Protein backbone atom coordinates (compact mmCIF):
# COMPACT_ATOMS: atom_id res chain seq x y z
CA UNK A 1 0.00 0.00 0.00
CA UNK A 2 2.85 2.40 0.84
CA UNK A 3 4.41 1.89 -2.59
CA UNK A 4 1.07 2.54 -4.24
CA UNK A 5 0.65 5.90 -2.44
CA UNK A 6 4.22 7.18 -2.41
CA UNK A 7 5.86 5.33 -5.31
CA UNK A 8 9.13 3.47 -5.23
CA UNK A 9 10.99 6.53 -3.87
CA UNK A 10 8.82 8.28 -1.26
CA UNK A 11 11.26 11.14 -0.82
CA UNK A 12 11.16 12.09 -4.53
CA UNK A 13 7.37 11.79 -4.55
CA UNK A 14 7.03 14.13 -1.56
CA UNK A 15 9.43 16.68 -3.13
CA UNK A 16 7.39 16.61 -6.35
CA UNK A 17 4.13 17.00 -4.43
CA UNK A 18 5.54 19.97 -2.47
CA UNK A 19 6.77 21.61 -5.70
CA UNK A 20 3.36 21.11 -7.31
CA UNK A 21 1.55 22.61 -4.31
CA UNK A 22 3.95 25.60 -4.18
CA UNK A 23 3.51 26.20 -7.93
CA UNK A 24 -0.28 26.07 -7.63
CA UNK A 25 -0.24 28.55 -4.72
CA UNK A 26 1.93 30.98 -6.72
CA UNK A 27 0.01 30.66 -9.99
CA UNK A 28 -3.52 30.76 -8.56
CA UNK A 29 -2.74 33.10 -5.68
CA UNK A 30 -0.70 35.77 -7.47
CA UNK A 31 -0.80 35.35 -11.27
CA UNK A 32 -4.18 33.93 -12.29
CA UNK A 33 -7.04 35.14 -10.14
CA UNK A 34 -9.91 32.62 -10.24
CA UNK A 35 -13.33 34.26 -10.59
CA UNK A 36 -16.92 33.08 -10.68
CA UNK A 37 -19.02 35.60 -12.56
CA UNK A 38 -22.37 36.61 -11.09
CA UNK A 39 -25.07 38.49 -12.92
CA UNK A 40 -26.08 39.04 -16.51
CA UNK A 41 -24.28 42.28 -17.37
CA UNK A 42 -21.75 40.51 -19.62
CA UNK A 43 -24.22 38.37 -21.61
CA UNK A 44 -23.75 36.89 -24.20
CA UNK A 45 -19.96 36.91 -23.70
CA UNK A 46 -20.13 35.37 -20.20
CA UNK A 47 -23.06 33.58 -18.59
CA UNK A 48 -24.14 34.00 -15.00
CA UNK A 49 -22.12 31.55 -12.89
CA UNK A 50 -19.32 31.14 -15.44
CA UNK A 51 -15.83 30.42 -14.09
CA UNK A 52 -12.80 32.22 -15.49
CA UNK A 53 -9.38 33.57 -14.60
CA UNK A 54 -8.03 37.12 -14.60
CA UNK A 55 -4.40 37.30 -15.72
CA UNK A 56 -2.69 39.76 -13.37
CA UNK A 57 0.45 39.91 -15.53
CA UNK A 58 -1.35 40.92 -18.75
CA UNK A 59 -0.64 44.63 -18.35
CA UNK A 60 2.94 44.59 -17.14
CA UNK A 61 4.32 45.42 -20.59
CA UNK A 62 1.38 47.13 -22.26
CA UNK A 63 -1.57 49.23 -21.10
CA UNK A 64 -5.15 47.95 -21.24
CA UNK A 65 -6.65 48.21 -24.73
CA UNK A 66 -10.10 48.96 -26.11
CA UNK A 67 -12.14 45.76 -26.29
CA UNK A 68 -10.29 43.99 -23.46
CA UNK A 69 -12.52 42.29 -20.90
CA UNK A 70 -11.04 43.07 -17.50
CA UNK A 71 -11.50 42.36 -13.81
CA UNK A 72 -11.93 45.57 -11.81
CA UNK A 73 -11.52 45.78 -8.03
CA UNK A 74 -14.47 47.67 -6.63
CA UNK A 75 -14.52 47.50 -2.83
CA UNK A 76 -12.28 45.32 -0.72
CA UNK A 77 -10.03 42.52 -1.89
CA UNK A 78 -12.73 40.14 -3.11
CA UNK A 79 -15.38 42.32 -4.78
CA UNK A 80 -14.68 42.38 -8.52
CA UNK A 81 -16.59 43.44 -11.60
CA UNK A 82 -15.97 42.06 -15.07
CA UNK A 83 -16.45 44.66 -17.80
CA UNK A 84 -15.25 45.54 -21.30
CA UNK A 85 -13.02 48.56 -21.90
CA UNK A 86 -14.59 50.94 -24.44
CA UNK A 87 -12.90 54.24 -23.59
CA UNK A 88 -9.19 54.95 -23.21
CA UNK A 89 -7.41 57.73 -21.30
CA UNK A 90 -8.09 61.29 -22.50
CA UNK A 91 -10.98 60.23 -24.77
CA UNK A 92 -14.47 61.73 -24.75
CA UNK A 93 -17.10 59.01 -24.25
CA UNK A 94 -20.85 59.33 -24.57
CA UNK A 95 -23.76 57.00 -25.24
CA UNK A 96 -26.42 58.15 -27.69
CA UNK A 97 -29.47 55.93 -28.29
CA UNK A 98 -27.50 52.90 -27.09
CA UNK A 99 -24.45 53.53 -29.28
CA UNK A 100 -21.13 54.27 -27.60
CA UNK A 101 -19.48 57.29 -29.16
CA UNK A 102 -15.73 57.86 -28.82
CA UNK A 103 -14.65 61.42 -29.63
CA UNK A 104 -17.87 61.80 -31.66
CA UNK A 105 -17.41 58.58 -33.68
CA UNK A 106 -19.61 55.48 -33.17
CA UNK A 107 -17.77 52.50 -31.71
CA UNK A 108 -18.13 49.18 -33.53
CA UNK A 109 -18.95 46.56 -30.88
CA UNK A 110 -19.46 43.05 -32.30
CA UNK A 111 -19.92 41.55 -28.79
CA UNK A 112 -23.02 43.68 -28.12
CA UNK A 113 -26.06 41.86 -29.50
CA UNK A 114 -29.01 43.71 -27.94
CA UNK A 115 -29.19 47.42 -27.13
CA UNK A 116 -31.59 49.59 -25.22
CA UNK A 117 -31.75 53.26 -26.19
CA UNK A 118 -29.46 54.47 -23.40
CA UNK A 119 -28.29 58.05 -23.31
CA UNK A 120 -25.32 59.27 -21.30
CA UNK A 121 -23.84 62.76 -21.55
CA UNK A 122 -20.26 63.02 -22.73
CA UNK A 123 -17.48 62.53 -20.19
CA UNK A 124 -13.79 63.15 -20.79
CA UNK A 125 -11.50 60.58 -19.21
CA UNK A 126 -8.41 61.50 -17.23
CA UNK A 127 -4.84 60.36 -17.88
CA UNK A 128 -5.23 57.08 -15.97
CA UNK A 129 -8.94 56.45 -16.52
CA UNK A 130 -10.76 53.92 -18.67
CA UNK A 131 -14.46 53.70 -19.48
CA UNK A 132 -15.85 50.21 -18.85
CA UNK A 133 -19.27 48.74 -19.56
CA UNK A 134 -20.90 45.31 -19.81
CA UNK A 135 -21.91 43.68 -23.08
CA UNK A 136 -25.58 43.22 -22.12
CA UNK A 137 -27.01 46.57 -23.18
CA UNK A 138 -30.57 45.21 -23.20
CA UNK A 139 -30.65 45.85 -19.45
CA UNK A 140 -32.12 49.10 -18.21
CA UNK A 141 -29.40 51.72 -17.70
CA UNK A 142 -30.16 52.08 -13.97
CA UNK A 143 -29.58 48.32 -13.46
CA UNK A 144 -26.15 48.40 -15.06
CA UNK A 145 -22.89 49.37 -13.34
CA UNK A 146 -20.52 51.08 -15.74
CA UNK A 147 -18.38 54.16 -16.09
CA UNK A 148 -14.89 55.36 -15.23
CA UNK A 149 -12.31 52.99 -13.78
CA UNK A 150 -8.88 54.19 -12.73
CA UNK A 151 -5.91 52.14 -13.94
CA UNK A 152 -5.00 51.05 -10.42
CA UNK A 153 -8.39 49.32 -10.03
CA UNK A 154 -7.92 47.17 -13.16
CA UNK A 155 -6.61 43.87 -11.81
CA UNK A 156 -6.09 41.92 -15.01
CA UNK A 157 -7.38 40.72 -18.33
CA UNK A 158 -9.85 37.84 -18.48
CA UNK A 159 -8.39 34.74 -20.15
CA UNK A 160 -11.37 33.28 -21.97
PDB file of C-alpha atoms in Angstrom:
ATOM      1  CA  UNK A   1       0.000   0.000   0.000  1.00  0.00           C
ATOM      2  CA  UNK A   2       2.853   2.395   0.836  1.00  0.00           C
ATOM      3  CA  UNK A   3       4.411   1.886  -2.589  1.00  0.00           C
ATOM      4  CA  UNK A   4       1.067   2.543  -4.241  1.00  0.00           C
ATOM      5  CA  UNK A   5       0.650   5.896  -2.437  1.00  0.00           C
ATOM      6  CA  UNK A   6       4.217   7.184  -2.411  1.00  0.00           C
ATOM      7  CA  UNK A   7       5.857   5.326  -5.315  1.00  0.00           C
ATOM      8  CA  UNK A   8       9.129   3.471  -5.229  1.00  0.00           C
ATOM      9  CA  UNK A   9      10.989   6.526  -3.871  1.00  0.00           C
ATOM     10  CA  UNK A  10       8.822   8.282  -1.263  1.00  0.00           C
ATOM     11  CA  UNK A  11      11.263  11.142  -0.821  1.00  0.00           C
ATOM     12  CA  UNK A  12      11.160  12.095  -4.526  1.00  0.00           C
ATOM     13  CA  UNK A  13       7.374  11.791  -4.555  1.00  0.00           C
ATOM     14  CA  UNK A  14       7.033  14.133  -1.560  1.00  0.00           C
ATOM     15  CA  UNK A  15       9.428  16.677  -3.131  1.00  0.00           C
ATOM     16  CA  UNK A  16       7.393  16.614  -6.349  1.00  0.00           C
ATOM     17  CA  UNK A  17       4.129  17.002  -4.431  1.00  0.00           C
ATOM     18  CA  UNK A  18       5.538  19.969  -2.473  1.00  0.00           C
ATOM     19  CA  UNK A  19       6.772  21.606  -5.702  1.00  0.00           C
ATOM     20  CA  UNK A  20       3.362  21.109  -7.313  1.00  0.00           C
ATOM     21  CA  UNK A  21       1.555  22.614  -4.313  1.00  0.00           C
ATOM     22  CA  UNK A  22       3.949  25.597  -4.184  1.00  0.00           C
ATOM     23  CA  UNK A  23       3.506  26.198  -7.930  1.00  0.00           C
ATOM     24  CA  UNK A  24      -0.282  26.069  -7.627  1.00  0.00           C
ATOM     25  CA  UNK A  25      -0.241  28.552  -4.719  1.00  0.00           C
ATOM     26  CA  UNK A  26       1.933  30.982  -6.716  1.00  0.00           C
ATOM     27  CA  UNK A  27       0.013  30.659  -9.992  1.00  0.00           C
ATOM     28  CA  UNK A  28      -3.517  30.755  -8.560  1.00  0.00           C
ATOM     29  CA  UNK A  29      -2.736  33.102  -5.683  1.00  0.00           C
ATOM     30  CA  UNK A  30      -0.701  35.772  -7.475  1.00  0.00           C
ATOM     31  CA  UNK A  31      -0.802  35.355 -11.269  1.00  0.00           C
ATOM     32  CA  UNK A  32      -4.182  33.926 -12.287  1.00  0.00           C
ATOM     33  CA  UNK A  33      -7.044  35.142 -10.137  1.00  0.00           C
ATOM     34  CA  UNK A  34      -9.914  32.617 -10.237  1.00  0.00           C
ATOM     35  CA  UNK A  35     -13.326  34.259 -10.585  1.00  0.00           C
ATOM     36  CA  UNK A  36     -16.919  33.079 -10.677  1.00  0.00           C
ATOM     37  CA  UNK A  37     -19.022  35.604 -12.561  1.00  0.00           C
ATOM     38  CA  UNK A  38     -22.372  36.608 -11.093  1.00  0.00           C
ATOM     39  CA  UNK A  39     -25.067  38.491 -12.923  1.00  0.00           C
ATOM     40  CA  UNK A  40     -26.083  39.040 -16.512  1.00  0.00           C
ATOM     41  CA  UNK A  41     -24.284  42.282 -17.372  1.00  0.00           C
ATOM     42  CA  UNK A  42     -21.751  40.511 -19.617  1.00  0.00           C
ATOM     43  CA  UNK A  43     -24.220  38.367 -21.609  1.00  0.00           C
ATOM     44  CA  UNK A  44     -23.752  36.895 -24.202  1.00  0.00           C
ATOM     45  CA  UNK A  45     -19.957  36.911 -23.701  1.00  0.00           C
ATOM     46  CA  UNK A  46     -20.128  35.369 -20.202  1.00  0.00           C
ATOM     47  CA  UNK A  47     -23.057  33.580 -18.595  1.00  0.00           C
ATOM     48  CA  UNK A  48     -24.140  34.000 -14.997  1.00  0.00           C
ATOM     49  CA  UNK A  49     -22.121  31.547 -12.890  1.00  0.00           C
ATOM     50  CA  UNK A  50     -19.320  31.136 -15.443  1.00  0.00           C
ATOM     51  CA  UNK A  51     -15.833  30.417 -14.089  1.00  0.00           C
ATOM     52  CA  UNK A  52     -12.799  32.220 -15.487  1.00  0.00           C
ATOM     53  CA  UNK A  53      -9.376  33.572 -14.604  1.00  0.00           C
ATOM     54  CA  UNK A  54      -8.029  37.124 -14.597  1.00  0.00           C
ATOM     55  CA  UNK A  55      -4.397  37.304 -15.721  1.00  0.00           C
ATOM     56  CA  UNK A  56      -2.690  39.756 -13.369  1.00  0.00           C
ATOM     57  CA  UNK A  57       0.448  39.905 -15.535  1.00  0.00           C
ATOM     58  CA  UNK A  58      -1.354  40.916 -18.751  1.00  0.00           C
ATOM     59  CA  UNK A  59      -0.643  44.629 -18.349  1.00  0.00           C
ATOM     60  CA  UNK A  60       2.939  44.588 -17.140  1.00  0.00           C
ATOM     61  CA  UNK A  61       4.323  45.422 -20.592  1.00  0.00           C
ATOM     62  CA  UNK A  62       1.382  47.135 -22.258  1.00  0.00           C
ATOM     63  CA  UNK A  63      -1.571  49.227 -21.098  1.00  0.00           C
ATOM     64  CA  UNK A  64      -5.151  47.950 -21.239  1.00  0.00           C
ATOM     65  CA  UNK A  65      -6.652  48.212 -24.727  1.00  0.00           C
ATOM     66  CA  UNK A  66     -10.096  48.958 -26.105  1.00  0.00           C
ATOM     67  CA  UNK A  67     -12.135  45.765 -26.288  1.00  0.00           C
ATOM     68  CA  UNK A  68     -10.292  43.989 -23.462  1.00  0.00           C
ATOM     69  CA  UNK A  69     -12.516  42.289 -20.900  1.00  0.00           C
ATOM     70  CA  UNK A  70     -11.039  43.070 -17.499  1.00  0.00           C
ATOM     71  CA  UNK A  71     -11.496  42.364 -13.811  1.00  0.00           C
ATOM     72  CA  UNK A  72     -11.933  45.565 -11.807  1.00  0.00           C
ATOM     73  CA  UNK A  73     -11.525  45.783  -8.033  1.00  0.00           C
ATOM     74  CA  UNK A  74     -14.470  47.673  -6.628  1.00  0.00           C
ATOM     75  CA  UNK A  75     -14.520  47.495  -2.833  1.00  0.00           C
ATOM     76  CA  UNK A  76     -12.284  45.316  -0.716  1.00  0.00           C
ATOM     77  CA  UNK A  77     -10.030  42.516  -1.892  1.00  0.00           C
ATOM     78  CA  UNK A  78     -12.730  40.139  -3.107  1.00  0.00           C
ATOM     79  CA  UNK A  79     -15.378  42.324  -4.783  1.00  0.00           C
ATOM     80  CA  UNK A  80     -14.675  42.380  -8.522  1.00  0.00           C
ATOM     81  CA  UNK A  81     -16.590  43.435 -11.599  1.00  0.00           C
ATOM     82  CA  UNK A  82     -15.974  42.057 -15.069  1.00  0.00           C
ATOM     83  CA  UNK A  83     -16.447  44.662 -17.797  1.00  0.00           C
ATOM     84  CA  UNK A  84     -15.247  45.537 -21.303  1.00  0.00           C
ATOM     85  CA  UNK A  85     -13.023  48.565 -21.904  1.00  0.00           C
ATOM     86  CA  UNK A  86     -14.586  50.943 -24.441  1.00  0.00           C
ATOM     87  CA  UNK A  87     -12.903  54.242 -23.591  1.00  0.00           C
ATOM     88  CA  UNK A  88      -9.191  54.953 -23.212  1.00  0.00           C
ATOM     89  CA  UNK A  89      -7.408  57.730 -21.297  1.00  0.00           C
ATOM     90  CA  UNK A  90      -8.089  61.294 -22.501  1.00  0.00           C
ATOM     91  CA  UNK A  91     -10.979  60.232 -24.775  1.00  0.00           C
ATOM     92  CA  UNK A  92     -14.467  61.735 -24.748  1.00  0.00           C
ATOM     93  CA  UNK A  93     -17.096  59.011 -24.254  1.00  0.00           C
ATOM     94  CA  UNK A  94     -20.855  59.329 -24.574  1.00  0.00           C
ATOM     95  CA  UNK A  95     -23.764  57.001 -25.235  1.00  0.00           C
ATOM     96  CA  UNK A  96     -26.422  58.153 -27.686  1.00  0.00           C
ATOM     97  CA  UNK A  97     -29.468  55.935 -28.289  1.00  0.00           C
ATOM     98  CA  UNK A  98     -27.499  52.905 -27.085  1.00  0.00           C
ATOM     99  CA  UNK A  99     -24.455  53.528 -29.278  1.00  0.00           C
ATOM    100  CA  UNK A 100     -21.128  54.268 -27.604  1.00  0.00           C
ATOM    101  CA  UNK A 101     -19.477  57.294 -29.161  1.00  0.00           C
ATOM    102  CA  UNK A 102     -15.725  57.859 -28.818  1.00  0.00           C
ATOM    103  CA  UNK A 103     -14.653  61.421 -29.633  1.00  0.00           C
ATOM    104  CA  UNK A 104     -17.865  61.796 -31.656  1.00  0.00           C
ATOM    105  CA  UNK A 105     -17.411  58.582 -33.675  1.00  0.00           C
ATOM    106  CA  UNK A 106     -19.612  55.480 -33.166  1.00  0.00           C
ATOM    107  CA  UNK A 107     -17.770  52.498 -31.706  1.00  0.00           C
ATOM    108  CA  UNK A 108     -18.128  49.180 -33.529  1.00  0.00           C
ATOM    109  CA  UNK A 109     -18.948  46.557 -30.885  1.00  0.00           C
ATOM    110  CA  UNK A 110     -19.462  43.049 -32.303  1.00  0.00           C
ATOM    111  CA  UNK A 111     -19.916  41.554 -28.794  1.00  0.00           C
ATOM    112  CA  UNK A 112     -23.019  43.678 -28.124  1.00  0.00           C
ATOM    113  CA  UNK A 113     -26.057  41.863 -29.499  1.00  0.00           C
ATOM    114  CA  UNK A 114     -29.010  43.712 -27.941  1.00  0.00           C
ATOM    115  CA  UNK A 115     -29.186  47.417 -27.130  1.00  0.00           C
ATOM    116  CA  UNK A 116     -31.593  49.585 -25.221  1.00  0.00           C
ATOM    117  CA  UNK A 117     -31.751  53.263 -26.187  1.00  0.00           C
ATOM    118  CA  UNK A 118     -29.462  54.465 -23.403  1.00  0.00           C
ATOM    119  CA  UNK A 119     -28.287  58.052 -23.313  1.00  0.00           C
ATOM    120  CA  UNK A 120     -25.323  59.266 -21.300  1.00  0.00           C
ATOM    121  CA  UNK A 121     -23.844  62.759 -21.547  1.00  0.00           C
ATOM    122  CA  UNK A 122     -20.255  63.022 -22.733  1.00  0.00           C
ATOM    123  CA  UNK A 123     -17.480  62.532 -20.194  1.00  0.00           C
ATOM    124  CA  UNK A 124     -13.790  63.153 -20.786  1.00  0.00           C
ATOM    125  CA  UNK A 125     -11.500  60.581 -19.210  1.00  0.00           C
ATOM    126  CA  UNK A 126      -8.406  61.497 -17.230  1.00  0.00           C
ATOM    127  CA  UNK A 127      -4.838  60.362 -17.879  1.00  0.00           C
ATOM    128  CA  UNK A 128      -5.227  57.083 -15.968  1.00  0.00           C
ATOM    129  CA  UNK A 129      -8.940  56.453 -16.519  1.00  0.00           C
ATOM    130  CA  UNK A 130     -10.764  53.919 -18.673  1.00  0.00           C
ATOM    131  CA  UNK A 131     -14.462  53.700 -19.476  1.00  0.00           C
ATOM    132  CA  UNK A 132     -15.855  50.214 -18.847  1.00  0.00           C
ATOM    133  CA  UNK A 133     -19.270  48.735 -19.562  1.00  0.00           C
ATOM    134  CA  UNK A 134     -20.905  45.314 -19.807  1.00  0.00           C
ATOM    135  CA  UNK A 135     -21.907  43.678 -23.079  1.00  0.00           C
ATOM    136  CA  UNK A 136     -25.582  43.221 -22.123  1.00  0.00           C
ATOM    137  CA  UNK A 137     -27.009  46.565 -23.177  1.00  0.00           C
ATOM    138  CA  UNK A 138     -30.567  45.209 -23.200  1.00  0.00           C
ATOM    139  CA  UNK A 139     -30.652  45.852 -19.446  1.00  0.00           C
ATOM    140  CA  UNK A 140     -32.116  49.103 -18.209  1.00  0.00           C
ATOM    141  CA  UNK A 141     -29.402  51.724 -17.698  1.00  0.00           C
ATOM    142  CA  UNK A 142     -30.162  52.082 -13.970  1.00  0.00           C
ATOM    143  CA  UNK A 143     -29.578  48.318 -13.461  1.00  0.00           C
ATOM    144  CA  UNK A 144     -26.151  48.403 -15.061  1.00  0.00           C
ATOM    145  CA  UNK A 145     -22.895  49.367 -13.341  1.00  0.00           C
ATOM    146  CA  UNK A 146     -20.525  51.083 -15.745  1.00  0.00           C
ATOM    147  CA  UNK A 147     -18.380  54.159 -16.085  1.00  0.00           C
ATOM    148  CA  UNK A 148     -14.893  55.359 -15.234  1.00  0.00           C
ATOM    149  CA  UNK A 149     -12.310  52.993 -13.776  1.00  0.00           C
ATOM    150  CA  UNK A 150      -8.881  54.186 -12.733  1.00  0.00           C
ATOM    151  CA  UNK A 151      -5.908  52.140 -13.945  1.00  0.00           C
ATOM    152  CA  UNK A 152      -4.997  51.051 -10.417  1.00  0.00           C
ATOM    153  CA  UNK A 153      -8.388  49.317 -10.033  1.00  0.00           C
ATOM    154  CA  UNK A 154      -7.916  47.171 -13.155  1.00  0.00           C
ATOM    155  CA  UNK A 155      -6.606  43.869 -11.806  1.00  0.00           C
ATOM    156  CA  UNK A 156      -6.088  41.917 -15.009  1.00  0.00           C
ATOM    157  CA  UNK A 157      -7.382  40.716 -18.332  1.00  0.00           C
ATOM    158  CA  UNK A 158      -9.851  37.837 -18.482  1.00  0.00           C
ATOM    159  CA  UNK A 159      -8.393  34.741 -20.147  1.00  0.00           C
ATOM    160  CA  UNK A 160     -11.374  33.279 -21.967  1.00  0.00           C
TER     161      UNK A 160
END
